[in-house]
Amino acid sequence: MSFREKWLEAVDKKDSVLCAGLDPADFKMGRGEKGLPEGVNRRDWALGFIRAVAPYCAAVKPNIQYWKDEGDMESLMVVSAIAEECGLLVIDDSKLADIADTNDAGFFYAGRRPVDAVTFSPFAGNIAEAAKQGHDRGVGVISMCLMSNPEYDREKKKLVNVWDCVGQYDENDIIYLRDEETGYDGFFVHQYVHLARQAELCGIDGIVIGAPSSKNHITEEELATARRQVSDRMLVLLPGVGAQGGEAEAIWKYFAKGAVIVNVGRDLMFPGNNNAAGPEEHAARAKHYMERLNELRAA
């Protein structure tokens, strides 16, 4: 089965599009209430968390940056096993950003844990290569596209020269520029447009679009533009809902009701900034998000 098929099956079984972010900051990181209390075993905490939220989620997404301590590879294998027992897909949030054999190594080890998909950062432009590598290793690939951090407001507006492939893009998204002094001219699209379109053409399984809100730079017009670049088969991983203030409602104006993977991290792990929350609080918060997201996508 493709990752899309697995996701849609999980959504149907769980009646949920909620993905539980799994990035518990170790106490020694100094995050205070935004991290685990002193003395808490991360693996034990994570397994209890997964079991608590599983009835209300379709996937779990461990951010690999939080799982690099001694013994964490083994912990991630246990996470995958428990998630599978609970009927959850596993998205390895590695944001692979290298080339050739190095990325392939990442996909290889992800597949051995195993996981269902891996996030990919297309900084090197090797989108087609990454899609093939991931699929050859039996995992889906979710590529970064439209981030919500303040710095990306500039990055998304960078122009990509598409002179040699202009026919691949919607004419409404093409910018023609000419420099009279040098005689240089060319066809361009914004960077996020290019990333979305190439993800579609290269067979990527999903793209990452940050949840828009009044606190960030992502607009509905950009959601609509990104949607024009992809077909109905494309999934969207939507981070930023919850503690980051992102709003999920707008995304369903443009993408299918089951095609959006809504990730909630800190507000599930530490609801109300309560880092001492236990299974009952975790379950209640996950149920709240599941029901709210179902209301939004049914509207």
Coordinates of C-alpha atoms in Angstrom, one line a residue:
M1 CA 0.0 0.0 0.0
S2 CA 1.1 3.6 -0.7
F3 CA 1.4 6.0 2.2
R4 CA -1.7 7.8 1.0
E5 CA -3.7 4.5 1.0
K6 CA -2.5 3.7 4.5
W7 CA -3.4 7.2 5.7
L8 CA -6.9 7.2 4.3
E9 CA -7.5 3.8 5.8
A10 CA -6.4 5.0 9.2
V11 CA -8.6 8.1 8.9
D12 CA -11.5 5.8 8.1
K13 CA -10.9 3.4 10.9
K14 CA -10.2 6.1 13.6
D15 CA -12.6 8.8 12.2
S16 CA -9.8 11.2 12.9
V17 CA -7.2 13.3 11.0
L18 CA -5.2 14.1 14.2
C19 CA -1.5 13.3 14.3
A20 CA 0.2 13.4 17.7
G21 CA 3.5 15.1 17.6
L22 CA 6.1 13.3 19.8
D23 CA 8.9 15.7 20.7
P24 CA 9.2 15.7 24.5
A25 CA 12.0 18.0 25.5
D26 CA 14.3 16.5 28.1
F27 CA 14.4 18.3 31.4
K28 CA 18.1 19.1 30.9
M29 CA 17.2 21.2 27.9
G30 CA 15.8 23.8 30.2
R31 CA 12.4 24.2 28.6
G32 CA 10.5 24.4 31.9
E33 CA 6.8 23.7 31.6
K34 CA 7.3 23.2 27.8
G35 CA 9.4 20.0 28.5
L36 CA 9.4 16.9 30.7
P37 CA 9.7 17.2 34.5
E38 CA 13.0 16.2 36.1
G39 CA 13.5 12.5 36.5
V40 CA 10.9 11.4 33.9
N41 CA 12.0 8.5 31.6
R42 CA 11.3 9.7 28.1
R43 CA 10.6 6.3 26.6
D44 CA 8.2 5.3 29.4
W45 CA 6.5 8.7 29.1
A46 CA 6.2 8.4 25.3
L47 CA 4.7 4.9 25.4
G48 CA 2.1 6.0 28.0
F49 CA 1.3 9.1 25.9
I50 CA 0.8 7.1 22.7
R51 CA -1.5 4.6 24.4
A52 CA -3.5 7.4 25.9
V53 CA -4.1 9.4 22.6
A54 CA -4.3 6.4 20.2
P55 CA -8.1 6.1 20.2
Y56 CA -8.4 9.7 18.9
C57 CA -5.4 9.8 16.5
A58 CA -4.5 8.4 13.1
A59 CA -0.8 8.9 13.4
V60 CA 2.1 9.8 15.6
K61 CA 5.1 11.9 14.5
P62 CA 8.3 11.6 16.5
N63 CA 10.6 14.6 15.8
I64 CA 14.0 12.9 15.5
Q65 CA 15.8 15.9 16.9
Y66 CA 14.4 15.0 20.3
W67 CA 15.4 11.3 20.0
K68 CA 19.2 11.4 19.7
D69 CA 20.3 10.4 23.2
E70 CA 21.8 7.1 24.2
G71 CA 19.4 4.3 23.5
D72 CA 17.0 6.5 21.5
M73 CA 17.2 4.4 18.3
E74 CA 15.9 1.4 20.3
S75 CA 13.2 3.7 21.9
L76 CA 12.0 4.7 18.5
M77 CA 11.7 1.1 17.4
V78 CA 9.6 0.4 20.5
V79 CA 7.5 3.6 19.6
S80 CA 6.9 2.1 16.1
A81 CA 5.8 -1.2 17.6
I82 CA 3.4 0.3 20.1
A83 CA 2.0 2.7 17.5
E84 CA 1.3 -0.3 15.2
E85 CA -0.4 -2.1 18.0
C86 CA -2.6 0.9 18.5
G87 CA -3.5 1.3 14.9
L88 CA -1.4 4.4 14.3
L89 CA 0.8 5.3 11.4
V90 CA 4.3 6.6 12.2
I91 CA 5.8 9.6 10.5
D92 CA 9.5 10.0 11.0
D93 CA 10.1 13.7 11.3
S94 CA 13.7 13.8 10.2
K95 CA 13.5 16.5 7.6
L96 CA 16.2 14.8 5.5
A97 CA 18.2 17.4 3.7
D98 CA 21.2 15.8 2.1
I99 CA 21.8 14.1 -1.2
A100 CA 22.2 10.7 -2.8
D101 CA 23.5 8.0 -0.6
T102 CA 23.2 10.0 2.6
N103 CA 19.4 10.5 2.2
D104 CA 19.1 6.9 1.1
A105 CA 20.7 5.8 4.4
G106 CA 18.1 7.9 6.2
F107 CA 15.3 6.2 4.3
F108 CA 16.9 2.7 4.9
Y109 CA 17.0 3.1 8.7
A110 CA 13.6 4.6 8.8
G111 CA 12.2 1.6 7.0
R112 CA 13.9 -0.8 9.4
R113 CA 12.2 0.7 12.5
P114 CA 9.7 0.7 10.7
V115 CA 7.9 3.9 9.9
D116 CA 5.3 4.8 7.3
A117 CA 6.7 8.1 6.0
V118 CA 9.6 10.4 6.4
T119 CA 9.7 14.2 6.2
F120 CA 12.2 15.6 3.6
S121 CA 13.6 19.1 3.2
P122 CA 14.3 19.8 -0.5
F123 CA 17.1 22.3 0.0
A124 CA 19.3 20.5 -2.5
G125 CA 16.6 20.4 -5.1
N126 CA 16.7 16.6 -5.4
I127 CA 13.0 16.0 -5.0
A128 CA 12.7 13.3 -7.7
E129 CA 15.7 11.4 -6.2
A130 CA 14.3 11.5 -2.7
A131 CA 10.8 10.3 -3.8
K132 CA 12.3 7.3 -5.6
Q133 CA 14.7 6.5 -2.6
G134 CA 11.9 6.6 -0.1
H135 CA 9.5 4.5 -2.2
D136 CA 12.2 2.0 -2.9
R137 CA 12.7 1.6 0.8
G138 CA 9.0 1.2 1.4
V139 CA 8.3 4.5 3.1
G140 CA 6.3 7.6 2.0
V141 CA 8.0 11.0 1.5
I142 CA 6.5 14.3 2.8
S143 CA 8.3 17.3 1.5
M144 CA 8.6 20.7 3.1
C145 CA 6.7 23.4 1.1
L146 CA 5.2 26.4 3.0
M147 CA 6.6 26.9 6.5
S148 CA 5.0 29.3 9.1
N149 CA 8.1 30.5 10.9
P150 CA 8.7 34.3 10.4
E151 CA 12.0 33.9 8.5
Y152 CA 10.1 31.9 5.8
D153 CA 8.1 34.9 4.8
R154 CA 11.2 36.0 2.8
E155 CA 12.2 32.5 1.7
K156 CA 8.9 31.7 0.1
K157 CA 9.0 34.8 -2.1
K158 CA 12.4 33.9 -3.7
L159 CA 12.1 33.5 -7.4
V160 CA 12.9 30.3 -9.2
N161 CA 13.8 30.4 -12.9
V162 CA 11.6 28.0 -14.7
W163 CA 12.4 29.1 -18.2
D164 CA 13.2 25.5 -19.3
C165 CA 10.0 24.0 -17.8
V166 CA 7.5 26.9 -17.8
G167 CA 4.9 24.7 -19.3
Q168 CA 4.6 22.8 -16.1
Y169 CA 3.1 25.8 -14.2
D170 CA -0.2 27.6 -14.2
E171 CA 0.1 30.8 -16.2
N172 CA -1.4 32.7 -13.3
D173 CA 1.6 31.7 -11.1
I174 CA 4.3 32.7 -13.6
I175 CA 6.2 36.0 -13.3
Y176 CA 8.0 37.3 -16.4
L177 CA 10.9 39.6 -15.7
R178 CA 13.1 41.5 -18.1
D179 CA 16.2 43.6 -17.5
E180 CA 16.4 46.2 -20.2
E181 CA 20.0 47.1 -19.4
T182 CA 21.4 43.6 -19.7
G183 CA 18.7 42.2 -22.0
Y184 CA 18.2 39.3 -19.6
D185 CA 14.7 37.9 -19.4
G186 CA 13.1 34.9 -17.9
F187 CA 10.0 33.2 -16.4
F188 CA 9.9 32.7 -12.7
V189 CA 7.7 31.3 -9.9
H190 CA 7.9 31.8 -6.2
Q191 CA 9.8 29.2 -4.3
Y192 CA 6.9 27.6 -2.5
V193 CA 5.0 27.3 -5.8
H194 CA 8.0 25.5 -7.3
L195 CA 8.3 23.2 -4.3
A196 CA 4.6 22.2 -4.4
R197 CA 4.6 21.7 -8.2
Q198 CA 7.8 19.6 -8.2
A199 CA 6.4 17.5 -5.3
E200 CA 3.4 16.7 -7.5
L201 CA 5.4 15.9 -10.6
C202 CA 8.0 13.8 -8.8
G203 CA 5.5 11.6 -7.0
I204 CA 6.0 12.9 -3.5
D205 CA 3.3 11.6 -1.1
G206 CA 2.6 14.8 0.9
I207 CA 3.7 18.4 1.4
V208 CA 4.1 20.4 4.6
I209 CA 2.0 23.5 4.9
G210 CA 2.1 25.4 8.2
A211 CA -1.3 26.2 9.7
P212 CA -2.2 29.8 8.8
S213 CA -3.1 32.3 11.6
S214 CA -3.1 36.0 12.3
K215 CA 0.2 35.4 14.1
N216 CA 2.1 34.2 11.0
H217 CA 2.6 35.2 7.3
I218 CA 0.7 32.3 5.6
T219 CA -2.4 33.6 3.6
E220 CA -5.4 31.8 2.2
E221 CA -4.3 33.0 -1.3
E222 CA -1.1 31.0 -0.8
L223 CA -3.1 28.0 0.3
A224 CA -5.1 28.3 -2.9
T225 CA -1.9 28.8 -5.0
A226 CA -0.3 25.7 -3.5
R227 CA -3.4 23.7 -4.2
R228 CA -3.2 24.6 -7.8
Q229 CA 0.1 23.0 -8.1
V230 CA -1.0 19.5 -6.9
S231 CA -3.6 16.9 -7.8
D232 CA -6.2 15.4 -5.5
R233 CA -3.8 12.6 -4.6
M234 CA -1.5 14.9 -2.6
L235 CA -1.6 14.8 1.2
V236 CA -0.9 17.8 3.4
L237 CA 0.9 17.6 6.7
L238 CA -0.4 20.6 8.7
P239 CA 1.8 21.5 11.7
G240 CA 1.3 24.5 14.0
V241 CA -2.2 23.8 15.4
G242 CA -2.4 24.1 19.1
A243 CA 0.3 25.9 21.2
Q244 CA 1.6 27.7 18.1
G245 CA -1.8 29.3 17.4
G246 CA -2.3 27.9 13.9
E247 CA -5.9 27.5 12.6
A248 CA -6.9 24.4 10.6
E249 CA -10.2 25.6 9.3
A250 CA -9.0 27.3 6.1
I251 CA -7.1 24.3 4.8
W252 CA -10.3 22.3 4.0
K253 CA -11.4 25.0 1.6
Y254 CA -8.7 23.8 -0.7
F255 CA -7.8 20.2 0.2
A256 CA -9.9 17.1 0.6
K257 CA -11.4 16.3 4.0
G258 CA -9.4 13.2 4.5
A259 CA -6.2 14.4 2.9
V260 CA -4.9 16.7 5.7
I261 CA -2.7 15.3 8.5
V262 CA -3.2 17.8 11.3
N263 CA -0.3 17.6 13.7
V264 CA -0.6 18.8 17.3
G265 CA 2.4 18.5 19.5
R266 CA 2.9 20.5 22.7
D267 CA -0.7 21.1 23.5
L268 CA -1.3 17.3 23.4
M269 CA 1.8 16.5 25.4
F270 CA 1.5 19.3 27.9
P271 CA -2.1 20.5 27.8
G272 CA -2.5 23.9 29.3
N273 CA 1.3 24.0 29.8
N274 CA 0.9 21.2 32.3
N275 CA 4.0 19.1 31.9
A276 CA 2.8 16.8 34.7
A277 CA -0.3 15.8 32.7
G278 CA -1.1 12.1 32.7
P279 CA -3.0 9.7 30.5
E280 CA -6.4 11.0 31.4
E281 CA -5.5 14.6 30.5
H282 CA -3.7 13.4 27.3
A283 CA -6.7 11.4 26.2
A284 CA -9.2 14.2 27.0
R285 CA -7.1 16.7 25.0
A286 CA -6.8 14.3 22.0
K287 CA -10.5 13.7 22.1
H288 CA -11.1 17.4 22.1
Y289 CA -8.9 17.9 19.0
M290 CA -10.4 15.0 17.2
E291 CA -13.9 16.2 17.6
R292 CA -13.0 19.8 16.8
L293 CA -11.2 18.8 13.6
N294 CA -14.0 16.5 12.5
E295 CA -16.4 19.5 12.9
L296 CA -14.2 21.7 10.8
R297 CA -13.7 19.2 8.0
A298 CA -17.4 18.3 7.9
A299 CA -18.5 22.0 7.6

